[in-house]
Coordinates of N, CA, C and O in Angstrom, one line a residue:
X233 N -7.5 7.0 19.8 CA -8.4 6.7 18.3 C -8.2 6.5 17.6 O -8.6 6.2 16.8
X234 N -6.6 7.3 17.7 CA -5.7 6.6 15.8 C -6.2 5.1 15.8 O -5.4 4.9 14.7
X235 N -6.2 4.3 16.5 CA -6.5 2.8 15.9 C -7.6 2.3 15.6 O -8.3 1.1 15.8
X236 N -8.8 3.3 15.9 CA -10.2 2.8 15.8 C -10.3 1.8 14.6 O -11.6 1.1 14.5
X237 N -9.6 2.9 13.1 CA -10.0 2.6 11.9 C -9.7 0.6 12.2 O -10.4 0.4 11.3
X238 N -9.2 0.5 13.5 CA -8.6 -1.2 13.1 C -10.4 -2.1 13.5 O -10.1 -3.2 12.4
X239 N -10.5 -1.3 14.2 CA -12.2 -2.4 14.7 C -13.2 -1.8 14.0 O -14.2 -2.7 14.0
X240 N -13.2 -1.1 12.5 CA -14.5 -1.1 11.6 C -14.7 -1.9 11.4 O -15.2 -1.7 9.9
X241 N -14.6 -3.1 11.5 CA -15.1 -4.1 10.7 C -15.5 -5.5 12.1 O -15.4 -4.9 12.6
X242 N -16.4 -5.5 11.4 CA -17.5 -6.9 12.0 C -17.1 -8.2 10.7 O -17.5 -9.7 11.7
X243 N -15.9 -8.6 10.3 CA -15.3 -9.7 10.3 C -14.9 -10.5 11.1 O -14.7 -9.8 11.8
X244 N -15.0 -11.8 11.3 CA -14.0 -12.7 12.6 C -13.3 -13.1 12.6 O -11.7 -12.8 13.5
X245 N -12.7 -12.8 10.9 CA -11.4 -13.0 10.3 C -10.8 -12.3 9.7 O -11.1 -11.4 8.9
X246 N -9.4 -11.7 10.2 CA -8.5 -10.7 10.3 C -7.4 -11.3 9.6 O -6.5 -12.0 10.8
X247 N -7.0 -10.3 8.6 CA -5.1 -10.6 8.2 C -4.8 -9.2 8.1 O -5.1 -8.6 7.8
X248 N -3.8 -9.1 8.4 CA -2.1 -8.0 8.5 C -1.7 -8.3 7.9 O -0.6 -9.2 8.6
X249 N -0.9 -7.6 6.8 CA 0.1 -7.7 6.5 C 1.5 -7.1 6.3 O 1.2 -5.4 6.0
X250 N 2.5 -6.8 6.2 CA 3.9 -6.4 6.9 C 4.6 -6.1 5.6 O 4.9 -7.0 5.9
X251 N 4.8 -4.5 5.1 CA 5.1 -4.8 4.1 C 6.4 -3.4 3.8 O 5.7 -2.8 4.3
X252 N 7.3 -3.4 3.6 CA 8.7 -2.7 3.8 C 9.4 -3.2 2.7 O 10.0 -1.8 1.9
X253 N 9.0 -3.6 1.9 CA 9.5 -3.4 0.8 C 9.1 -3.4 -1.0 O 7.5 -3.9 -0.8
X254 N 8.9 -2.6 -1.7 CA 7.4 -2.9 -3.4 C 7.7 -4.3 -3.6 O 6.5 -4.7 -3.0
X255 N 8.7 -5.7 -3.4 CA 8.3 -6.5 -4.0 C 7.7 -6.6 -2.9 O 6.5 -8.5 -3.0
X256 N 7.4 -6.7 -1.8 CA 7.3 -7.2 -0.9 C 5.1 -7.1 -0.7 O 3.9 -7.1 0.0
X257 N 5.0 -5.5 -1.4 CA 4.1 -5.0 -1.0 C 3.1 -6.0 -2.1 O 2.0 -6.3 -2.5
X258 N 3.5 -5.6 -3.7 CA 3.3 -6.6 -4.8 C 2.6 -8.2 -4.2 O 1.7 -8.2 -4.0
X259 N 3.8 -9.0 -3.1 CA 2.8 -10.3 -3.0 C 1.9 -10.0 -1.9 O 1.4 -11.4 -2.1
X260 N 2.2 -8.9 -1.7 CA 0.8 -8.3 -0.1 C -0.8 -8.6 -0.9 O -1.6 -8.9 -0.6
X261 N -0.6 -7.7 -2.0 CA -1.1 -7.8 -2.8 C -2.3 -9.2 -3.4 O -3.6 -9.7 -3.6
X262 N -1.2 -10.2 -4.0 CA -1.1 -11.4 -4.3 C -2.4 -11.9 -3.5 O -3.1 -12.7 -3.5
X263 N -1.0 -12.2 -2.6 CA -1.3 -13.4 -0.5 C -3.1 -12.5 -0.9 O -3.2 -13.7 -0.1
X264 N -3.6 -11.6 -0.2 CA -4.7 -10.7 -0.2 C -5.7 -10.8 -1.6 O -7.2 -11.9 -0.3
X265 N -6.0 -11.6 -2.2 CA -6.3 -12.4 -3.1 C -6.8 -13.6 -3.5 O -7.5 -14.2 -2.9
X266 N -5.8 -14.3 -2.6 CA -5.2 -16.2 -2.3 C -6.2 -15.9 -1.0 O -6.7 -16.9 -1.2
X267 N -6.1 -15.2 0.0 CA -6.8 -15.5 0.8 C -8.4 -15.5 0.4 O -8.9 -16.1 1.6
X268 N -8.8 -14.2 -0.1 CA -10.3 -14.0 -0.8 C -10.6 -15.6 -1.5 O -11.8 -16.3 -0.7
X269 N -9.8 -16.2 -2.0 CA -10.1 -17.2 -2.9 C -10.2 -18.2 -2.4 O -11.3 -19.4 -2.1
X270 N -9.4 -18.8 -1.3 CA -9.6 -20.2 -0.7 C -10.4 -19.9 0.3 O -11.1 -20.6 1.1
X271 N -10.8 -18.5 1.6 CA -11.8 -18.5 2.6 C -12.9 -18.7 1.8 O -13.9 -18.9 2.4
X272 N -13.2 -18.5 0.9 CA -14.3 -18.9 -0.3 C -14.1 -20.3 -0.8 O -15.9 -21.0 0.0
X273 N -13.4 -21.3 -1.4 CA -13.4 -22.6 -2.0 C -13.6 -23.1 -0.6 O -13.5 -24.7 -0.7
X274 N -12.4 -22.7 0.2 CA -12.0 -23.9 0.8 C -13.2 -23.8 2.5 O -13.6 -25.0 3.4
X275 N -13.9 -22.7 3.0 CA -14.5 -22.4 4.0 C -15.4 -21.8 3.5 O -17.2 -21.9 4.6
X276 N -16.1 -21.3 2.3 CA -17.7 -21.3 2.1 C -17.8 -19.7 2.9 O -19.4 -19.4 3.2
X277 N -16.6 -18.9 2.6 CA -16.7 -17.6 3.3 C -17.2 -16.9 2.3 O -16.6 -16.5 1.2
X278 N -17.1 -15.5 2.7 CA -17.5 -14.2 1.5 C -16.8 -13.1 1.9 O -16.1 -13.0 3.2
X279 N -16.6 -12.4 0.9 CA -15.7 -11.1 1.6 C -15.5 -10.5 2.7 O -14.5 -10.2 3.0
X280 N -16.8 -10.7 2.8 CA -17.4 -9.6 4.5 C -17.2 -10.2 4.8 O -16.5 -10.1 6.3
X281 N -16.8 -11.8 5.0 CA -16.6 -12.0 6.5 C -15.0 -12.2 6.8 O -14.5 -12.9 8.0
X282 N -14.7 -12.0 6.3 CA -12.8 -11.9 6.5 C -12.5 -10.1 6.2 O -13.0 -8.9 5.4
X283 N -11.4 -9.8 6.9 CA -10.8 -8.1 6.8 C -9.3 -8.1 6.9 O -8.6 -9.3 7.4
X284 N -8.8 -7.5 5.4 CA -7.5 -7.4 5.3 C -6.7 -5.9 5.2 O -7.8 -5.3 4.5
X285 N -6.3 -5.8 6.2 CA -5.2 -4.6 6.5 C -3.6 -4.9 5.4 O -3.1 -6.2 5.9
X286 N -3.1 -4.4 4.2 CA -1.6 -4.2 4.0 C -1.5 -2.6 4.6 O -1.9 -2.0 3.9
X287 N -0.1 -3.1 5.1 CA 0.6 -2.1 5.9 C 1.8 -1.7 4.7 O 2.3 -2.3 4.9
X288 N 1.9 -0.9 4.6 CA 2.3 0.2 3.7 C 3.7 1.1 3.8 O 2.8 2.2 4.9
X289 N 5.0 0.8 4.7 CA 5.5 1.4 5.5 C 7.2 0.9 5.0 O 7.6 0.3 3.8
X290 N 7.7 1.8 5.0 CA 9.5 2.2 4.2 C 9.2 2.4 3.1 O 9.2 2.8 2.2
X291 N 9.9 1.4 2.3 CA 10.0 2.0 1.0 C 8.9 0.9 0.1 O 8.8 1.1 -1.1
X292 N 8.0 0.2 0.8 CA 6.8 -0.3 0.0 C 5.5 1.1 0.2 O 4.6 1.3 -1.0
X293 N 5.8 2.2 1.0 CA 4.9 3.5 1.3 C 5.1 4.4 -0.3 O 4.2 4.6 -0.2
X294 N 5.7 3.9 -1.0 CA 5.4 4.8 -2.6 C 4.7 4.0 -3.2 O 3.9 5.4 -3.9
X295 N 4.1 3.6 -2.6 CA 2.7 2.5 -3.4 C 1.8 3.1 -3.6 O 0.6 2.6 -3.2
X296 N 1.4 3.5 -2.0 CA 0.4 4.9 -1.6 C -0.4 6.0 -1.8 O -1.3 5.9 -1.8
X297 N 0.5 5.7 -3.4 CA 0.2 7.6 -3.7 C -0.7 7.2 -5.2 O -0.4 6.3 -6.1
X298 N -2.0 8.2 -5.1 CA -2.2 8.7 -6.7 C -1.9 8.5 -7.7 O -0.3 8.4 -8.0
X299 N -1.7 8.7 -9.3 CA -0.7 8.0 -9.6 C -0.2 10.2 -10.4 O 0.7 10.2 -10.7
X300 N -0.9 10.5 -9.7 CA -0.9 11.7 -10.1 C 0.2 12.6 -9.4 O 0.7 13.1 -9.6
X301 N 0.8 12.0 -7.7 CA 2.2 12.3 -6.7 C 2.9 11.2 -8.1 O 4.0 11.8 -7.7
X302 N 3.0 10.0 -8.4 CA 3.8 9.7 -9.2 C 4.0 10.2 -11.1 O 5.5 10.6 -10.9
X303 N 3.6 10.7 -11.5 CA 3.3 11.4 -12.5 C 4.5 12.9 -11.6 O 5.5 13.4 -12.5
X304 N 4.3 13.7 -11.1 CA 4.7 14.7 -9.8 C 5.9 14.1 -9.0 O 6.8 15.0 -9.8
X305 N 6.2 13.2 -8.2 CA 7.5 13.1 -8.1 C 7.6 11.4 -8.1 O 8.3 10.9 -6.7
X306 N 7.7 11.0 -9.4 CA 8.2 9.2 -9.3 C 9.4 9.5 -9.6 O 9.6 8.3 -8.8
X307 N 10.3 10.8 -9.5 CA 11.7 10.0 -9.5 C 12.3 10.2 -8.0 O 12.5 9.0 -7.5
X308 N 11.1 10.8 -6.9 CA 11.6 10.5 -5.4 C 10.9 9.1 -4.9 O 11.9 8.7 -3.9
X309 N 10.1 8.9 -5.8 CA 8.9 7.8 -5.3 C 10.1 6.3 -5.6 O 10.3 5.5 -4.9
X310 N 9.6 6.6 -7.2 CA 11.3 5.1 -6.6 C 12.3 5.1 -6.3 O 12.2 4.0 -5.9
X311 N 12.6 6.4 -5.9 CA 13.7 6.1 -5.4 C 13.7 5.2 -4.0 O 14.9 4.9 -3.2
X312 N 13.1 6.2 -3.1 CA 12.1 5.8 -1.8 C 12.0 4.3 -2.2 O 11.7 3.7 -1.0
X313 N 10.9 3.7 -3.5 CA 10.8 2.0 -3.5 C 12.3 1.1 -3.9 O 12.0 0.6 -4.8
X314 N 13.5 1.8 -3.3 CA 15.1 0.8 -3.8 C 15.0 1.2 -5.1 O 14.7 -0.2 -5.4
X315 N 14.7 2.1 -5.5 CA 15.1 2.6 -7.1 C 14.3 1.9 -7.6 O 14.9 1.2 -8.8
X316 N 12.8 1.5 -7.6 CA 12.2 0.6 -8.1 C 11.7 0.9 -9.8 O 11.8 3.0 -10.1
X317 N 11.7 0.7 -10.9 CA 11.9 1.1 -12.5 C 10.4 0.1 -12.8 O 9.8 -1.0 -12.2
X318 N 9.8 0.5 -14.1 CA 8.8 -0.1 -14.1 C 9.0 -1.6 -15.1 O 10.4 -1.2 -15.7
X319 N 8.8 -2.8 -15.1 CA 10.4 -3.9 -15.6 C 10.1 -3.8 -17.0 O 10.5 -4.9 -17.7
X320 N 8.6 -2.9 -17.4 CA 8.3 -3.1 -19.1 C 9.7 -2.4 -19.8 O 10.5 -2.4 -20.7
X321 N 9.3 -1.2 -18.9 CA 10.5 0.3 -19.6 C 11.5 0.2 -19.1 O 12.4 0.8 -19.9
X322 N 11.9 -0.2 -18.1 CA 13.2 0.0 -17.2 C 13.4 1.4 -16.8 O 13.9 1.8 -16.7
X323 N 12.6 2.7 -17.4 CA 12.2 3.4 -16.6 C 11.8 3.6 -15.9 O 10.4 3.3 -14.8
X324 N 12.3 4.8 -14.3 CA 10.7 5.4 -13.3 C 9.3 5.3 -13.5 O 9.3 6.2 -14.8
X325 N 8.6 5.1 -13.2 CA 7.1 5.0 -13.7 C 6.3 6.1 -13.0 O 7.0 6.8 -12.1
X326 N 5.2 6.6 -13.7 CA 4.9 8.0 -14.1 C 3.8 7.8 -13.8 O 2.3 9.0 -13.3
X327 N 2.8 6.3 -13.7 CA 2.1 6.1 -12.5 C 2.6 5.1 -11.8 O 3.4 4.3 -11.8
X328 N 1.8 5.2 -10.8 CA 1.3 3.6 -9.3 C 0.8 2.5 -10.5 O 0.1 2.3 -10.9
X329 N 2.2 2.0 -11.3 CA 1.9 0.4 -11.8 C 1.1 -0.7 -11.0 O 0.2 -1.6 -11.3
X330 N 1.7 -0.3 -9.1 CA 0.7 -1.5 -8.7 C -1.0 -1.0 -8.9 O -1.3 -1.9 -8.3
X331 N -1.4 0.0 -9.2 CA -2.7 0.1 -10.0 C -2.9 -0.5 -11.4 O -4.8 -0.7 -11.3
X332 N -2.1 -1.1 -11.8 CA -2.8 -1.6 -13.5 C -2.2 -2.7 -13.6 O -1.3 -3.3 -12.5
X333 N -3.5 -3.8 -14.2 CA -2.3 -5.2 -14.9 C -1.5 -5.1 -15.8 O -1.2 -3.8 -16.6
X334 N -1.4 -6.4 -16.7 CA -0.6 -6.3 -17.2 C 0.8 -6.1 -17.6 O 1.1 -7.1 -17.8
X335 N 1.5 -6.9 -16.1 CA 3.2 -7.3 -16.1 C 3.3 -8.4 -15.9 O 4.3 -8.8 -15.9
X336 N 1.4 -9.3 -15.4 CA 2.0 -10.9 -15.6 C 2.9 -11.5 -14.3 O 3.3 -10.3 -12.6
X337 N 4.1 -11.9 -14.4 CA 5.1 -12.4 -13.6 C 6.1 -11.3 -13.3 O 7.2 -11.5 -13.1
X338 N 6.1 -10.9 -14.2 CA 7.0 -9.5 -14.2 C 6.6 -8.2 -13.0 O 8.3 -8.1 -12.1
X339 N 6.1 -8.5 -11.7 CA 6.3 -8.7 -11.1 C 5.3 -9.6 -10.0 O 4.9 -10.4 -10.6
X340 N 5.4 -9.1 -8.3 CA 6.0 -10.2 -7.3 C 3.1 -9.9 -7.0 O 3.0 -10.4 -6.9
X341 N 2.6 -8.8 -7.9 CA 1.1 -9.0 -7.5 C 0.9 -9.8 -8.7 O -0.3 -10.3 -8.2
X342 N 1.5 -10.2 -9.3 CA 1.5 -11.3 -11.1 C -0.2 -10.2 -11.2 O -1.0 -11.2 -11.2
X343 N -0.7 -9.7 -11.7 CA -2.3 -8.6 -11.8 C -3.0 -8.4 -11.0 O -3.9 -8.2 -11.4
X344 N -2.7 -8.5 -10.0 CA -3.5 -8.1 -9.1 C -3.4 -7.0 -7.9 O -2.5 -6.7 -7.9
X345 N -3.7 -5.9 -8.6 CA -4.0 -4.6 -8.5 C -4.4 -3.7 -7.0 O -5.6 -4.7 -6.5
X346 N -3.6 -2.4 -7.1 CA -4.5 -2.2 -5.8 C -6.6 -2.0 -5.9 O -6.7 -2.2 -5.2
X347 N -6.3 -1.2 -6.8 CA -7.9 -1.1 -6.5 C -8.7 -3.0 -7.1 O -10.2 -2.2 -6.4
X348 N -8.5 -3.7 -7.2 CA -9.4 -5.5 -7.3 C -9.1 -5.0 -5.6 O -10.7 -6.0 -5.5
X349 N -8.1 -5.4 -4.8 CA -8.3 -5.9 -3.7 C -9.2 -4.6 -2.8 O -9.9 -4.5 -1.8
X350 N -9.0 -3.4 -2.7 CA -9.5 -2.3 -2.6 C -11.5 -2.6 -2.4 O -11.6 -1.9 -1.8
X351 N -11.3 -2.3 -3.6 CA -13.3 -3.0 -3.9 C -13.5 -4.1 -3.1 O -14.8 -4.0 -3.1
X352 N -12.7 -5.4 -2.5 CA -13.2 -6.5 -2.1 C -13.2 -6.0 -0.7 O -13.3 -6.5 -0.3
X353 N -12.6 -4.6 -0.3 CA -12.3 -4.8 1.1 C -11.2 -4.7 2.0 O -11.1 -4.0 3.1
X354 N -10.2 -4.3 0.9 CA -9.1 -5.1 1.6 C -8.8 -3.2 1.8 O -8.7 -3.1 1.2
X355 N -7.9 -2.8 3.0 CA -7.6 -1.5 3.4 C -6.6 -1.6 3.6 O -5.9 -2.4 4.4
X356 N -5.4 0.1 3.5 CA -4.7 -0.1 3.6 C -3.9 0.7 4.9 O -4.6 2.0 5.1
X357 N -2.7 0.8 5.4 CA -2.6 1.3 6.5 C -0.5 2.3 6.0 O -0.1 1.5 5.1
X358 N -1.3 3.5 5.4 CA 0.4 4.4 4.9 C 0.8 5.0 5.9 O 0.4 6.1 6.7
X359 N 2.4 4.8 6.6 CA 3.3 4.7 7.2 C 3.3 6.7 7.2 O 4.2 7.0 6.2
X360 N 3.2 7.3 8.0 CA 2.9 8.5 8.1 C 4.9 9.2 7.7 O 5.1 10.3 7.5
X361 N 5.8 8.3 8.4 CA 6.9 8.7 8.9 C 7.9 8.8 7.7 O 8.9 9.8 7.1
X362 N 6.8 7.3 6.7 CA 7.6 6.9 5.5 C 7.4 8.0 4.3 O 8.0 8.8 3.3
X363 N 6.3 8.7 4.9 CA 5.9 9.8 3.6 C 6.8 10.7 4.0 O 6.5 11.6 3.0
X364 N 6.8 11.4 5.4 CA 7.4 12.8 5.0 C 8.7 12.2 5.1 O 9.5 13.5 4.1
X365 N 9.7 11.3 5.0 CA 10.9 10.8 3.9 C 10.7 11.3 2.5 O 11.4 11.1 2.1
X366 N 9.3 10.4 1.8 CA 9.0 10.5 1.0 C 9.4 12.4 -0.4 O 9.5 12.6 -0.9
X367 N 8.5 12.6 0.8 CA 8.4 14.4 0.6 C 9.7 15.3 1.0 O 9.9 15.5 0.2
X368 N 10.4 14.6 1.6 CA 11.7 15.2 2.2 C 12.5 14.9 0.6 O 13.0 16.1 0.4
X369 N 12.6 13.8 0.1 CA 13.0 13.6 -0.7 C 12.7 14.7 -2.1 O 13.7 15.1 -3.5
X370 N 11.5 14.6 -2.4 CA 10.8 14.7 -2.9 C 11.1 16.5 -3.2 O 11.5 17.4 -4.5
X371 N 10.8 16.5 -2.2 CA 11.6 18.8 -1.8 C 12.9 18.5 -2.5 O 13.8 19.4 -3.3
X372 N 13.8 17.9 -2.1 CA 15.4 17.9 -2.8 C 15.5 17.4 -3.7 O 16.0 18.9 -4.8
X373 N 14.3 17.2 -4.4 CA 14.6 17.2 -5.8 C 13.8 18.1 -6.8 O 14.7 17.7 -7.9
X374 N 12.7 18.9 -6.3 CA 12.3 19.3 -6.9 C 11.9 21.0 -6.6 O 11.9 22.0 -7.2
X375 N 13.1 21.3 -5.5 CA 13.3 22.7 -5.1 C 11.7 22.8 -3.8 O 11.8 24.3 -3.9
X376 N 10.7 22.3 -3.7 CA 9.8 22.9 -3.2 C 9.6 22.4 -2.0 O 10.7 22.0 -0.7
X377 N 8.3 22.4 -1.3 CA 8.6 22.6 1.1 C 7.5 21.3 0.7 O 7.3 20.3 0.6
X378 N 8.4 20.6 1.8 CA 8.8 19.5 2.5 C 6.8 19.5 3.3 O 6.5 18.8 2.6
X379 N 6.4 20.3 4.0 CA 5.7 20.0 4.8 C 4.4 20.1 3.7 O 3.4 19.3 3.5
X380 N 4.4 21.0 2.1 CA 4.0 21.2 1.7 C 3.3 19.8 0.8 O 2.1 19.7 0.3
X381 N 4.3 19.0 0.3 CA 4.6 18.1 -0.6 C 3.8 17.2 0.3 O 3.5 16.2 0.4
X382 N 4.5 16.7 1.5 CA 3.6 15.8 2.4 C 2.4 16.1 2.5 O 1.4 15.3 2.3
X383 N 1.6 17.4 2.9 CA -0.3 17.6 3.4 C -0.4 17.2 1.4 O -1.7 16.3 1.2
X384 N 0.8 17.4 0.6 CA 0.0 16.6 -0.4 C -0.2 15.5 -1.3 O -1.1 14.7 -1.8
X385 N 0.5 14.6 -0.8 CA 1.5 13.0 -0.6 C -0.2 12.7 0.3 O -0.6 11.8 -0.3
X386 N -0.1 13.2 1.6 CA -1.9 12.1 2.4 C -2.6 12.9 1.5 O -3.8 12.3 2.5
X387 N -2.7 14.2 1.4 CA -4.5 14.2 0.1 C -4.5 13.7 -1.0 O -5.2 13.4 -1.5
X388 N -3.3 12.8 -1.4 CA -3.5 12.1 -2.5 C -3.4 10.3 -2.2 O -2.5 9.7 -3.1
X389 N -4.0 9.8 -1.4 CA -3.6 7.7 -1.0 C -4.6 7.4 -1.7 O -5.7 7.6 -2.0
X390 N -4.7 6.0 -2.3 CA -4.8 5.4 -3.4 C -6.4 4.5 -2.3 O -6.2 5.3 -1.5
X391 N -7.4 4.8 -2.8 CA -8.4 3.8 -2.2 C -8.4 3.2 -1.0 O -7.5 2.4 -0.8
X392 N -8.9 3.0 0.2 CA -9.0 2.3 1.5 C -8.2 2.7 2.0 O -7.6 1.9 2.6
X393 N -6.9 3.9 1.9 CA -5.8 4.2 2.1 C -6.1 4.9 4.2 O -7.0 6.0 4.0
X394 N -5.6 4.8 5.1 CA -5.7 5.5 6.1 C -4.1 5.4 6.6 O -3.5 4.7 6.7
X395 N -3.9 7.3 7.0 CA -2.5 7.1 7.3 C -2.3 7.1 8.2 O -3.4 7.6 9.6
X396 N -0.8 6.5 9.1 CA -1.2 5.4 10.6 C 0.3 6.8 11.0 O 0.6 7.2 9.9
X397 N 0.7 6.9 12.2 CA 1.7 7.6 12.9 C 3.2 6.3 12.2 O 3.8 7.8 11.9
X398 N 3.0 5.5 12.4 CA 4.4 5.3 12.0 C 3.5 4.1 11.5 O 3.5 2.9 12.6
X399 N 4.3 3.1 11.0 CA 3.4 1.4 9.9 C 4.1 1.1 11.3 O 3.2 -0.8 11.3
X400 N 5.3 0.7 11.7 CA 5.8 -0.7 12.3 C 4.4 -0.1 13.8 O 4.7 -0.9 14.5
X401 N 4.5 1.2 14.2 CA 3.3 1.4 15.6 C 2.1 0.3 14.9 O 1.6 -0.2 15.6
X402 N 1.6 0.7 13.5 CA 0.6 -0.3 13.1 C 0.7 -1.9 13.3 O -0.8 -1.9 13.5
X403 N 1.5 -2.3 13.3 CA 2.3 -3.4 13.2 C 1.8 -4.1 14.5 O 1.3 -4.7 14.7
X404 N 2.1 -3.6 15.7 CA 2.5 -3.3 17.3 C 0.5 -4.0 17.0 O -0.1 -3.9 17.6
X405 N 0.1 -2.5 16.8 CA -1.2 -2.5 17.5 C -2.3 -3.0 16.4 O -3.0 -3.4 17.2
X406 N -2.3 -4.2 15.5 CA -3.2 -4.5 15.5 C -2.8 -5.7 15.9 O -4.1 -7.0 16.4
X407 N -1.7 -6.3 16.2 CA -0.8 -7.4 17.0 C -2.2 -7.8 18.6 O -2.5 -8.3 19.0
X408 N -2.1 -6.2 19.1 CA -2.4 -5.9 20.3 C -4.8 -6.1 20.3 O -5.1 -6.8 20.7

């Protein structure tokens, strides 16, 4: 039952992106947009004809959380994302900047945002193991409770996100 959500689509054409780094997650957003564009222009398909899932695990999991979580736990989320900083300010972001445009070539998503892709039907698999690691780091930095922070993070996911027990297992299940 943990994997039933994979089949909640009737789309014939499916694509699964596995991301483990901040840059790779940005590229996956950009490539997901390209998949929609090429499917429409080259094959006359609609967004409903394709299903895409972007897996967020290891260092990319930090981008699975809302702006409120970045405002509260930005230092830990940045550190978990391979010390990711806002390319304009060179500071730890206080919002999930993969949710906004305006960065152009400064970021690998090249202005393709989480919201844009979620509105087109892209779904996100969020690794619970990496989320737990982020919660542990946030607890260390803030003096908070790991379980409470884990719960808070999982209750504040980006649109179209689904927590999976482990991102690497989600990769395997998608292949199956």
